[in-house]
Each structure stands twice: as C-alpha cells, then as structure tokens.
C-alpha cells in the first residue's frame, strides 16, 4: 500500500482549465481557416506583440542573426545536434525495407517513404528552447523529409537569435518568427504565404498541444502532448538533495508541470520535500516551479521495489528517473514510460538538452500506447505487391472469389475471378451478354 505524503490538486480543476483552452483554440483555428494571413497577423499582434512585414526570415536575415550569436553557443549547438543526428541515424538503420516471395511469382514488399513536408514548432515566448529545434528538425532531415517548415515565437518582442541559429543549423528549409496556435494552424491548413505541411511535430504549451489535437487527421502529428512530467523513483540509498533538484528541474517548465516522487523510504520522501522547500525560494524560475510543485507535485511512499515499479507504470509518465541501487532493473520491470534515465549520473535534463535521444515524449498517460518522437515518425511504411506466376494468379483468384463471396462482396469476387480466368481459363458465368 502506498502512503501519499503530498497530493496534487483534484483532476476536476485541471479539466475545467482544459475546457477553456479547447474553446479558445477552436475559435482561433476557425478564424485562420476563414481569413488566412489576416487572422494570423491579428493573433500574432494580440498574443506576441509581433507584426513584421514578413513572418518568414530571408536567408540574409538568418545569416545576420546567426552572426550575432556567440561562437561558443554555435559550437555547443553543433555538438548537440551531432548527438541527435547520430542517434536518429542509428534509428533509421534499424528500419528495414524488404521484398519476399511468399508463393511462386508472388512478391510482397515494404519500403519507407518520408513525408514530403513537416512542420516543426519550437516553443519560445519565455525561454529560447533551442533544443526543440534539434529534436524536430534534425530528426526530420535524417528521415529524408525534403521540406521542413520551422516556427518559433519572438521573446518579449525580440528575435530569439540562438533558436534561429539552431533551426538553421538543424536544416530547416523555412524559418518563420511566428508562435502559438496561429503558427500551428498556419502550418497545418496553409495560408496565401505559407504552404501547408503533412505532419506537425514539436512541444508547446496547452494551446499549442490542443491545436495539434484538433488538427490531427487533417495532418499527422508526432503525439498528443501536455505539460512536461517527471517521475523520480528512489530507494533508501537515494540522495534527497538530488531528488529535489531533479524534480524542480522539470517543474520550472510551467506552473502545470507534474513532478512526482515514488520511494521505498519515508526518510527519503520527507527529506526530499524539505529540500524542495529549501531550494525553491532561490530558484530563478520559482514563479513557474513553485506553483507546479504546490499544485501538481506528489510524493508516494511504498513498501517494496515491486510496488514502486507497479505504481510508476500506472503514472505512465513522460520522464522517469531511476535513483536506485540497481537502476537497470527498471528496463525489465517497467513497460509504460516515455524515456528512462538510469542512475544518479543520468538526469532528465541530459535528455532535454544534450545527450542525443529525442525529448519530444508522450505525456498525460499517452506512454500507455506510444513512445516519443523518432525518425520513424517522419516515415510512411508502405507496402507493394506483384503477382507474375500464372499458377499463383489462378490460385489467388479462385481463393479471392470464394473469400469475397463469404462476405457478400460480389465486386471483389469478380475481380479475383478475372485473374483466374486470364491465368487458367476459368469460366466467368456472371459475364454474359
């Protein structure tokens, strides 16, 4: 049985907030469908105080912006993108195209085709989230996407130079200084100045996530995303200071970001709570991290590691950090998570910023049915068939006729009959003048 030392706010409060977000997003998308660029500009002025002559940056503007970025920042961006590119290439290498002959002259095949246009949303507004450019754009380019449209908002009316540099170095074909629902909707439905994309990827706030949800089906999306989540799993040997620092590292993403600790040690639980309260006042991002911990932080104490892993799977969180004596046991015991971070030497922030795995991960329980963004998300796995042997054509034609008539699909049956007739001279009693 788990003992809960700290509760989150009731789910009803979260649901009420999401209902308002949905209504707002529905109206913005409908307006952009109706008025196109005019509506996009109006919402950019309203939400970001941003209305340049063109939201799309020219090549000359991009080069000028990059020139303003310190060389160390450029070098670091290149290094991190190399890590992301290397991992994405290994993922691509794990995908196999094949062609097999299942019967004489019956060839079945599989191949991977990249989507032809992808949208990459790079969050901003408050923080210049350069890492999201690596995750969405580099991965798309490794997959072979020929056109990647990247959007990011201005920050307090200023161009986020480091983010623009990251977008360009990642390989974006179009860079637009445009944020929020208006960016997602413009990329998805298209306007007079922006051609629509086929798939949308990237994290964002509740409004961006809801826009992607509402547009899914009209376009593909990477996954349904909500606020960043962290789940720390700790036994009695875990350091409460490390637990607290890592919980706050993700709570600073936003006031609705859940930060949860599950531990087998009541002492670790109590000391972690105390460390969080000690560290919060001195955290520069406490205006986000404080409400996140207050309203969405949880601490659970369980009796055994088996209970710990079972409860962790119930959460099905985005990031799961394992601070136990044998952290790799989580690979065997857990099945529902976005990404695992094993051992004290591996923090969630490594995955967010530098290590090379993708940080666009499932939230709100979506880890029950999907993993995170990866190179395969930008690929369409398609099949093809070819039957060249006449005996096989006859065999399959007759079988198709019988199987289709069981289902009362006479049109399908006749299509099979024709192949048997052409290959083996079967009669077509239904084909009478």
GROMACS .gro file of C-alpha atoms in nm:
model
  433
    1UNK     CA    1   0.000   0.000   0.000
    2UNK     CA    2   0.126   0.346  -0.088
    3UNK     CA    3   0.128   0.631   0.162
    4UNK     CA    4   0.080   0.970  -0.001
    5UNK     CA    5   0.275   1.244   0.174
    6UNK     CA    6   0.188   1.508  -0.085
    7UNK     CA    7  -0.122   1.531  -0.305
    8UNK     CA    8  -0.184   1.714  -0.632
    9UNK     CA    9  -0.487   1.933  -0.696
   10UNK     CA   10  -0.807   1.746  -0.796
   11UNK     CA   11  -0.831   1.643  -1.160
   12UNK     CA   12  -1.157   1.837  -1.192
   13UNK     CA   13  -0.964   2.164  -1.166
   14UNK     CA   14  -0.730   2.058  -1.447
   15UNK     CA   15  -1.024   1.952  -1.665
   16UNK     CA   16  -1.201   2.285  -1.623
   17UNK     CA   17  -0.889   2.469  -1.736
   18UNK     CA   18  -0.853   2.245  -2.043
   19UNK     CA   19  -1.214   2.309  -2.144
   20UNK     CA   20  -1.143   2.682  -2.171
   21UNK     CA   21  -0.827   2.612  -2.374
   22UNK     CA   22  -1.026   2.398  -2.618
   23UNK     CA   23  -1.287   2.665  -2.677
   24UNK     CA   24  -1.022   2.930  -2.743
   25UNK     CA   25  -0.824   2.711  -2.982
   26UNK     CA   26  -1.134   2.612  -3.177
   27UNK     CA   27  -1.213   2.976  -3.242
   28UNK     CA   28  -0.859   3.066  -3.350
   29UNK     CA   29  -0.833   2.776  -3.595
   30UNK     CA   30  -1.172   2.856  -3.747
   31UNK     CA   31  -1.073   3.221  -3.789
   32UNK     CA   32  -0.745   3.132  -3.960
   33UNK     CA   33  -0.929   2.897  -4.198
   34UNK     CA   34  -1.159   3.184  -4.285
   35UNK     CA   35  -0.923   3.482  -4.301
   36UNK     CA   36  -0.581   3.322  -4.351
   37UNK     CA   37  -0.283   3.558  -4.324
   38UNK     CA   38  -0.501   3.842  -4.196
   39UNK     CA   39  -0.605   3.635  -3.894
   40UNK     CA   40  -0.252   3.503  -3.839
   41UNK     CA   41  -0.122   3.860  -3.821
   42UNK     CA   42  -0.401   3.968  -3.586
   43UNK     CA   43  -0.329   3.686  -3.340
   44UNK     CA   44   0.046   3.745  -3.357
   45UNK     CA   45  -0.011   4.110  -3.273
   46UNK     CA   46  -0.251   4.018  -2.991
   47UNK     CA   47  -0.050   3.741  -2.824
   48UNK     CA   48   0.312   3.822  -2.913
   49UNK     CA   49   0.304   4.194  -2.998
   50UNK     CA   50   0.475   4.095  -3.322
   51UNK     CA   51   0.379   4.210  -3.672
   52UNK     CA   52   0.677   4.239  -3.912
   53UNK     CA   53   0.642   4.290  -4.285
   54UNK     CA   54   0.704   3.917  -4.329
   55UNK     CA   55   0.698   3.647  -4.062
   56UNK     CA   56   0.933   3.436  -4.273
   57UNK     CA   57   1.303   3.516  -4.238
   58UNK     CA   58   1.506   3.559  -4.555
   59UNK     CA   59   1.841   3.385  -4.596
   60UNK     CA   60   2.015   3.719  -4.545
   61UNK     CA   61   1.825   3.784  -4.223
   62UNK     CA   62   1.909   3.437  -4.094
   63UNK     CA   63   2.281   3.487  -4.163
   64UNK     CA   64   2.277   3.826  -3.988
   65UNK     CA   65   2.102   3.679  -3.683
   66UNK     CA   66   2.344   3.387  -3.660
   67UNK     CA   67   2.637   3.627  -3.677
   68UNK     CA   68   2.511   3.786  -3.354
   69UNK     CA   69   2.528   3.457  -3.162
   70UNK     CA   70   2.847   3.388  -2.958
   71UNK     CA   71   3.076   3.129  -3.115
   72UNK     CA   72   3.061   2.908  -2.804
   73UNK     CA   73   2.684   2.887  -2.838
   74UNK     CA   74   2.719   2.792  -3.206
   75UNK     CA   75   2.978   2.527  -3.121
   76UNK     CA   76   2.755   2.382  -2.849
   77UNK     CA   77   2.456   2.374  -3.083
   78UNK     CA   78   2.660   2.187  -3.344
   79UNK     CA   79   2.782   1.936  -3.083
   80UNK     CA   80   2.434   1.860  -2.950
   81UNK     CA   81   2.289   1.832  -3.300
   82UNK     CA   82   2.562   1.581  -3.384
   83UNK     CA   83   2.444   1.369  -3.089
   84UNK     CA   84   2.081   1.388  -3.201
   85UNK     CA   85   2.176   1.316  -3.563
   86UNK     CA   86   2.386   1.014  -3.467
   87UNK     CA   87   2.108   0.859  -3.260
   88UNK     CA   88   1.849   0.929  -3.530
   89UNK     CA   89   2.072   0.765  -3.791
   90UNK     CA   90   2.101   0.454  -3.575
   91UNK     CA   91   1.722   0.451  -3.551
   92UNK     CA   92   1.697   0.480  -3.929
   93UNK     CA   93   1.943   0.195  -3.973
   94UNK     CA   94   1.721  -0.025  -3.754
   95UNK     CA   95   1.434   0.008  -4.003
   96UNK     CA   96   1.448  -0.249  -4.280
   97UNK     CA   97   1.299  -0.245  -4.626
   98UNK     CA   98   1.242  -0.588  -4.775
   99UNK     CA   99   1.086  -0.788  -5.056
  100UNK     CA  100   0.991  -1.153  -5.012
  101UNK     CA  101   0.848  -1.420  -5.244
  102UNK     CA  102   0.570  -1.590  -5.047
  103UNK     CA  103   0.446  -1.810  -5.332
  104UNK     CA  104   0.592  -1.871  -5.678
  105UNK     CA  105   0.585  -1.533  -5.852
  106UNK     CA  106   0.415  -1.358  -5.558
  107UNK     CA  107   0.634  -1.075  -5.435
  108UNK     CA  108   0.542  -0.869  -5.130
  109UNK     CA  109   0.748  -0.572  -5.020
  110UNK     CA  110   0.784  -0.295  -4.769
  111UNK     CA  111   0.952   0.041  -4.809
  112UNK     CA  112   0.980   0.363  -4.613
  113UNK     CA  113   0.889   0.696  -4.771
  114UNK     CA  114   0.947   1.023  -4.584
  115UNK     CA  115   0.658   1.265  -4.555
  116UNK     CA  116   0.709   1.543  -4.808
  117UNK     CA  117   0.660   1.839  -4.573
  118UNK     CA  118   0.689   1.857  -4.194
  119UNK     CA  119   0.620   2.141  -3.955
  120UNK     CA  120   0.847   2.192  -3.655
  121UNK     CA  121   0.713   2.401  -3.370
  122UNK     CA  122   0.989   2.538  -3.148
  123UNK     CA  123   0.842   2.680  -2.825
  124UNK     CA  124   0.951   3.019  -2.701
  125UNK     CA  125   0.758   3.305  -2.550
  126UNK     CA  126   0.958   3.299  -2.228
  127UNK     CA  127   1.251   3.063  -2.281
  128UNK     CA  128   1.456   3.022  -2.603
  129UNK     CA  129   1.415   2.645  -2.636
  130UNK     CA  130   1.690   2.577  -2.885
  131UNK     CA  131   1.692   2.205  -2.804
  132UNK     CA  132   1.349   2.156  -2.959
  133UNK     CA  133   1.497   2.262  -3.293
  134UNK     CA  134   1.746   1.977  -3.270
  135UNK     CA  135   1.480   1.723  -3.184
  136UNK     CA  136   1.225   1.810  -3.452
  137UNK     CA  137   1.429   1.939  -3.745
  138UNK     CA  138   1.743   1.723  -3.730
  139UNK     CA  139   1.533   1.408  -3.691
  140UNK     CA  140   1.311   1.503  -3.985
  141UNK     CA  141   1.612   1.567  -4.206
  142UNK     CA  142   1.772   1.234  -4.113
  143UNK     CA  143   1.445   1.070  -4.219
  144UNK     CA  144   1.475   1.244  -4.557
  145UNK     CA  145   1.193   1.500  -4.532
  146UNK     CA  146   1.256   1.739  -4.825
  147UNK     CA  147   1.071   2.042  -4.678
  148UNK     CA  148   1.081   2.131  -4.310
  149UNK     CA  149   0.895   2.446  -4.202
  150UNK     CA  150   1.005   2.572  -3.861
  151UNK     CA  151   0.818   2.826  -3.649
  152UNK     CA  152   0.918   2.990  -3.321
  153UNK     CA  153   0.770   3.295  -3.147
  154UNK     CA  154   0.957   3.614  -3.060
  155UNK     CA  155   1.051   3.655  -2.695
  156UNK     CA  156   0.922   3.984  -2.550
  157UNK     CA  157   0.922   4.132  -2.899
  158UNK     CA  158   1.281   4.028  -2.969
  159UNK     CA  159   1.420   3.774  -3.216
  160UNK     CA  160   1.549   3.462  -3.033
  161UNK     CA  161   1.884   3.456  -3.211
  162UNK     CA  162   2.016   3.130  -3.064
  163UNK     CA  163   1.693   2.950  -3.157
  164UNK     CA  164   1.710   3.082  -3.513
  165UNK     CA  165   2.071   2.961  -3.532
  166UNK     CA  166   1.967   2.617  -3.408
  167UNK     CA  167   1.682   2.599  -3.661
  168UNK     CA  168   1.915   2.692  -3.948
  169UNK     CA  169   2.198   2.460  -3.844
  170UNK     CA  170   1.948   2.177  -3.800
  171UNK     CA  171   1.850   2.210  -4.166
  172UNK     CA  172   1.517   2.397  -4.165
  173UNK     CA  173   1.410   2.495  -4.517
  174UNK     CA  174   1.183   2.778  -4.397
  175UNK     CA  175   1.217   2.974  -4.073
  176UNK     CA  176   0.920   3.176  -3.953
  177UNK     CA  177   0.904   3.402  -3.647
  178UNK     CA  178   0.552   3.301  -3.553
  179UNK     CA  179   0.421   3.135  -3.240
  180UNK     CA  180   0.123   2.978  -3.067
  181UNK     CA  181  -0.197   2.845  -3.218
  182UNK     CA  182  -0.157   3.082  -3.513
  183UNK     CA  183   0.171   2.913  -3.611
  184UNK     CA  184   0.035   2.560  -3.576
  185UNK     CA  185  -0.281   2.645  -3.768
  186UNK     CA  186  -0.095   2.828  -4.047
  187UNK     CA  187   0.142   2.535  -4.097
  188UNK     CA  188  -0.146   2.288  -4.090
  189UNK     CA  189  -0.414   2.448  -4.306
  190UNK     CA  190  -0.194   2.683  -4.509
  191UNK     CA  191  -0.237   3.049  -4.598
  192UNK     CA  192  -0.161   3.266  -4.900
  193UNK     CA  193   0.202   3.291  -4.788
  194UNK     CA  194   0.260   2.950  -4.627
  195UNK     CA  195   0.205   2.616  -4.796
  196UNK     CA  196   0.064   2.353  -4.556
  197UNK     CA  197   0.267   2.062  -4.420
  198UNK     CA  198   0.177   1.695  -4.391
  199UNK     CA  199   0.291   1.633  -4.034
  200UNK     CA  200   0.338   1.857  -3.731
  201UNK     CA  201   0.593   1.792  -3.457
  202UNK     CA  202   0.721   1.967  -3.150
  203UNK     CA  203   0.623   2.050  -2.792
  204UNK     CA  204   0.438   2.359  -2.675
  205UNK     CA  205   0.203   2.500  -2.415
  206UNK     CA  206  -0.154   2.384  -2.358
  207UNK     CA  207  -0.284   2.592  -2.650
  208UNK     CA  208  -0.028   2.452  -2.895
  209UNK     CA  209  -0.098   2.097  -2.777
  210UNK     CA  210  -0.474   2.148  -2.817
  211UNK     CA  211  -0.428   2.294  -3.165
  212UNK     CA  212  -0.236   1.985  -3.272
  213UNK     CA  213  -0.505   1.763  -3.120
  214UNK     CA  214  -0.783   1.941  -3.307
  215UNK     CA  215  -0.595   1.936  -3.639
  216UNK     CA  216  -0.494   1.569  -3.616
  217UNK     CA  217  -0.645   1.378  -3.904
  218UNK     CA  218  -0.621   1.673  -4.138
  219UNK     CA  219  -0.247   1.644  -4.080
  220UNK     CA  220  -0.036   1.392  -3.893
  221UNK     CA  221   0.116   1.485  -3.557
  222UNK     CA  222   0.405   1.345  -3.360
  223UNK     CA  223   0.196   1.274  -3.049
  224UNK     CA  224  -0.054   1.427  -2.810
  225UNK     CA  225   0.146   1.633  -2.564
  226UNK     CA  226   0.070   1.815  -2.244
  227UNK     CA  227   0.278   1.972  -1.966
  228UNK     CA  228   0.623   1.828  -1.901
  229UNK     CA  229   0.623   1.548  -1.642
  230UNK     CA  230   0.893   1.397  -1.422
  231UNK     CA  231   0.868   1.086  -1.207
  232UNK     CA  232   1.161   1.014  -0.976
  233UNK     CA  233   1.191   0.658  -0.844
  234UNK     CA  234   1.411   0.626  -0.536
  235UNK     CA  235   1.509   0.365  -0.282
  236UNK     CA  236   1.663   0.423   0.063
  237UNK     CA  237   2.011   0.495  -0.074
  238UNK     CA  238   1.896   0.785  -0.296
  239UNK     CA  239   2.014   1.136  -0.213
  240UNK     CA  240   1.715   1.359  -0.124
  241UNK     CA  241   1.907   1.665  -0.246
  242UNK     CA  242   1.945   1.511  -0.593
  243UNK     CA  243   1.578   1.406  -0.591
  244UNK     CA  244   1.471   1.760  -0.508
  245UNK     CA  245   1.697   1.928  -0.764
  246UNK     CA  246   1.575   1.698  -1.040
  247UNK     CA  247   1.208   1.738  -0.951
  248UNK     CA  248   1.245   2.116  -0.971
  249UNK     CA  249   1.441   2.091  -1.296
  250UNK     CA  250   1.123   1.986  -1.474
  251UNK     CA  251   0.875   2.180  -1.261
  252UNK     CA  252   1.028   2.501  -1.399
  253UNK     CA  253   0.885   2.422  -1.743
  254UNK     CA  254   0.550   2.563  -1.636
  255UNK     CA  255   0.303   2.602  -1.348
  256UNK     CA  256   0.112   2.293  -1.463
  257UNK     CA  257   0.411   2.055  -1.486
  258UNK     CA  258   0.370   1.749  -1.260
  259UNK     CA  259   0.673   1.648  -1.050
  260UNK     CA  260   0.629   1.320  -0.863
  261UNK     CA  261   0.846   1.113  -0.629
  262UNK     CA  262   0.784   0.746  -0.551
  263UNK     CA  263   1.019   0.597  -0.293
  264UNK     CA  264   1.055   0.295  -0.068
  265UNK     CA  265   1.194   0.519   0.208
  266UNK     CA  266   0.983   0.753   0.418
  267UNK     CA  267   1.302   0.928   0.526
  268UNK     CA  268   1.400   0.999   0.163
  269UNK     CA  269   1.045   1.123   0.098
  270UNK     CA  270   1.037   1.363   0.391
  271UNK     CA  271   1.388   1.494   0.330
  272UNK     CA  272   1.314   1.545  -0.040
  273UNK     CA  273   1.008   1.755   0.045
  274UNK     CA  274   1.221   1.959   0.285
  275UNK     CA  275   1.493   2.008   0.022
  276UNK     CA  276   1.240   2.124  -0.237
  277UNK     CA  277   1.104   2.382   0.006
  278UNK     CA  278   1.459   2.494   0.088
  279UNK     CA  279   1.569   2.527  -0.275
  280UNK     CA  280   1.255   2.684  -0.423
  281UNK     CA  281   1.297   3.041  -0.287
  282UNK     CA  282   1.639   3.072  -0.451
  283UNK     CA  283   1.538   2.927  -0.788
  284UNK     CA  284   1.518   3.200  -1.057
  285UNK     CA  285   1.229   3.014  -1.221
  286UNK     CA  286   1.032   2.975  -0.897
  287UNK     CA  287   0.733   3.162  -1.043
  288UNK     CA  288   0.675   2.852  -1.259
  289UNK     CA  289   0.833   2.581  -1.044
  290UNK     CA  290   0.661   2.695  -0.725
  291UNK     CA  291   0.301   2.662  -0.847
  292UNK     CA  292   0.390   2.341  -1.030
  293UNK     CA  293   0.518   2.181  -0.709
  294UNK     CA  294   0.236   2.327  -0.499
  295UNK     CA  295  -0.046   2.216  -0.727
  296UNK     CA  296   0.092   1.918  -0.918
  297UNK     CA  297   0.372   1.779  -0.701
  298UNK     CA  298   0.318   1.439  -0.540
  299UNK     CA  299   0.517   1.218  -0.303
  300UNK     CA  300   0.431   0.850  -0.253
  301UNK     CA  301   0.595   0.603  -0.014
  302UNK     CA  302   0.567   0.230  -0.095
  303UNK     CA  303   0.692  -0.080   0.085
  304UNK     CA  304   0.880  -0.264  -0.190
  305UNK     CA  305   1.050  -0.210  -0.525
  306UNK     CA  306   0.782  -0.425  -0.688
  307UNK     CA  307   0.519  -0.177  -0.566
  308UNK     CA  308   0.737   0.111  -0.678
  309UNK     CA  309   0.762  -0.013  -1.036
  310UNK     CA  310   0.392  -0.109  -1.049
  311UNK     CA  311   0.284   0.238  -0.932
  312UNK     CA  312   0.528   0.401  -1.173
  313UNK     CA  313   0.364   0.217  -1.464
  314UNK     CA  314   0.024   0.345  -1.351
  315UNK     CA  315   0.151   0.702  -1.386
  316UNK     CA  316   0.288   0.627  -1.738
  317UNK     CA  317   0.490   0.948  -1.721
  318UNK     CA  318   0.699   1.121  -1.983
  319UNK     CA  319   1.033   1.122  -1.794
  320UNK     CA  320   1.118   0.854  -1.538
  321UNK     CA  321   1.441   0.896  -1.343
  322UNK     CA  322   1.555   0.586  -1.156
  323UNK     CA  323   1.768   0.659  -0.848
  324UNK     CA  324   1.800   0.310  -0.704
  325UNK     CA  325   2.085   0.072  -0.627
  326UNK     CA  326   2.010  -0.128  -0.944
  327UNK     CA  327   1.854   0.121  -1.185
  328UNK     CA  328   1.866  -0.111  -1.489
  329UNK     CA  329   1.602  -0.329  -1.323
  330UNK     CA  330   1.354  -0.070  -1.447
  331UNK     CA  331   1.423  -0.188  -1.804
  332UNK     CA  332   1.282  -0.528  -1.704
  333UNK     CA  333   1.008  -0.420  -1.465
  334UNK     CA  334   0.853  -0.120  -1.640
  335UNK     CA  335   0.651  -0.101  -1.962
  336UNK     CA  336   0.482   0.242  -1.955
  337UNK     CA  337   0.705   0.548  -1.985
  338UNK     CA  338   0.833   0.796  -2.241
  339UNK     CA  339   1.201   0.770  -2.151
  340UNK     CA  340   1.406   0.617  -1.869
  341UNK     CA  341   1.703   0.790  -1.708
  342UNK     CA  342   1.902   0.528  -1.522
  343UNK     CA  343   2.112   0.609  -1.217
  344UNK     CA  344   2.225   0.923  -1.041
  345UNK     CA  345   2.472   1.002  -1.320
  346UNK     CA  346   2.190   1.038  -1.574
  347UNK     CA  347   1.948   1.325  -1.524
  348UNK     CA  348   1.636   1.410  -1.723
  349UNK     CA  349   1.795   1.739  -1.820
  350UNK     CA  350   2.058   1.545  -2.021
  351UNK     CA  351   1.774   1.410  -2.236
  352UNK     CA  352   1.615   1.753  -2.264
  353UNK     CA  353   1.928   1.932  -2.374
  354UNK     CA  354   2.239   1.740  -2.476
  355UNK     CA  355   2.255   1.360  -2.481
  356UNK     CA  356   2.102   1.285  -2.822
  357UNK     CA  357   1.779   1.094  -2.756
  358UNK     CA  358   1.463   1.281  -2.850
  359UNK     CA  359   1.297   1.495  -2.584
  360UNK     CA  360   0.956   1.515  -2.755
  361UNK     CA  361   0.784   1.250  -2.543
  362UNK     CA  362   0.431   1.131  -2.452
  363UNK     CA  363   0.251   1.298  -2.160
  364UNK     CA  364  -0.090   1.270  -1.991
  365UNK     CA  365  -0.069   0.890  -1.991
  366UNK     CA  366  -0.001   0.858  -2.364
  367UNK     CA  367   0.301   0.641  -2.280
  368UNK     CA  368   0.048   0.359  -2.242
  369UNK     CA  369   0.025   0.340  -2.622
  370UNK     CA  370   0.314   0.531  -2.780
  371UNK     CA  371   0.677   0.623  -2.746
  372UNK     CA  372   0.821   0.961  -2.827
  373UNK     CA  373   0.922   1.138  -3.145
  374UNK     CA  374   1.174   0.940  -3.350
  375UNK     CA  375   1.295   0.915  -3.706
  376UNK     CA  376   1.023   0.664  -3.791
  377UNK     CA  377   0.752   0.920  -3.717
  378UNK     CA  378   0.854   1.109  -4.032
  379UNK     CA  379   0.837   0.794  -4.246
  380UNK     CA  380   0.538   0.626  -4.405
  381UNK     CA  381   0.590   0.249  -4.406
  382UNK     CA  382   0.412   0.136  -4.722
  383UNK     CA  383   0.368  -0.199  -4.894
  384UNK     CA  384   0.357  -0.322  -5.251
  385UNK     CA  385   0.254  -0.646  -5.422
  386UNK     CA  386   0.324  -0.814  -5.753
  387UNK     CA  387   0.198  -1.150  -5.889
  388UNK     CA  388   0.373  -1.269  -6.205
  389UNK     CA  389   0.329  -1.651  -6.192
  390UNK     CA  390   0.012  -1.773  -6.369
  391UNK     CA  391  -0.042  -2.066  -6.132
  392UNK     CA  392  -0.031  -1.827  -5.836
  393UNK     CA  393  -0.263  -1.585  -6.016
  394UNK     CA  394  -0.514  -1.867  -6.064
  395UNK     CA  395  -0.478  -1.989  -5.705
  396UNK     CA  396  -0.523  -1.643  -5.555
  397UNK     CA  397  -0.801  -1.551  -5.799
  398UNK     CA  398  -1.012  -1.853  -5.705
  399UNK     CA  399  -0.941  -1.803  -5.334
  400UNK     CA  400  -1.034  -1.434  -5.361
  401UNK     CA  401  -1.363  -1.525  -5.529
  402UNK     CA  402  -1.460  -1.767  -5.253
  403UNK     CA  403  -1.344  -1.543  -4.965
  404UNK     CA  404  -1.517  -1.233  -5.103
  405UNK     CA  405  -1.848  -1.415  -5.158
  406UNK     CA  406  -1.848  -1.530  -4.796
  407UNK     CA  407  -1.856  -1.160  -4.712
  408UNK     CA  408  -2.113  -1.087  -4.988
  409UNK     CA  409  -1.865  -0.866  -5.178
  410UNK     CA  410  -1.951  -0.976  -5.532
  411UNK     CA  411  -1.745  -0.700  -5.693
  412UNK     CA  412  -1.432  -0.814  -5.512
  413UNK     CA  413  -1.507  -1.174  -5.607
  414UNK     CA  414  -1.538  -1.090  -5.977
  415UNK     CA  415  -1.205  -0.908  -5.972
  416UNK     CA  416  -1.048  -1.231  -5.846
  417UNK     CA  417  -1.244  -1.439  -6.099
  418UNK     CA  418  -1.095  -1.236  -6.384
  419UNK     CA  419  -0.740  -1.318  -6.273
  420UNK     CA  420  -0.819  -1.688  -6.256
  421UNK     CA  421  -0.981  -1.670  -6.600
  422UNK     CA  422  -0.685  -1.488  -6.755
  423UNK     CA  423  -0.428  -1.718  -6.595
  424UNK     CA  424  -0.600  -2.057  -6.620
  425UNK     CA  425  -0.903  -2.019  -6.845
  426UNK     CA  426  -1.163  -2.033  -6.568
  427UNK     CA  427  -1.513  -1.952  -6.687
  428UNK     CA  428  -1.689  -1.633  -6.589
  429UNK     CA  429  -2.055  -1.732  -6.564
  430UNK     CA  430  -2.152  -1.383  -6.449
  431UNK     CA  431  -2.003  -1.227  -6.766
  432UNK     CA  432  -2.289  -1.294  -7.006
  433UNK     CA  433  -2.402  -1.060  -7.287
   0.00000   0.00000   0.00000
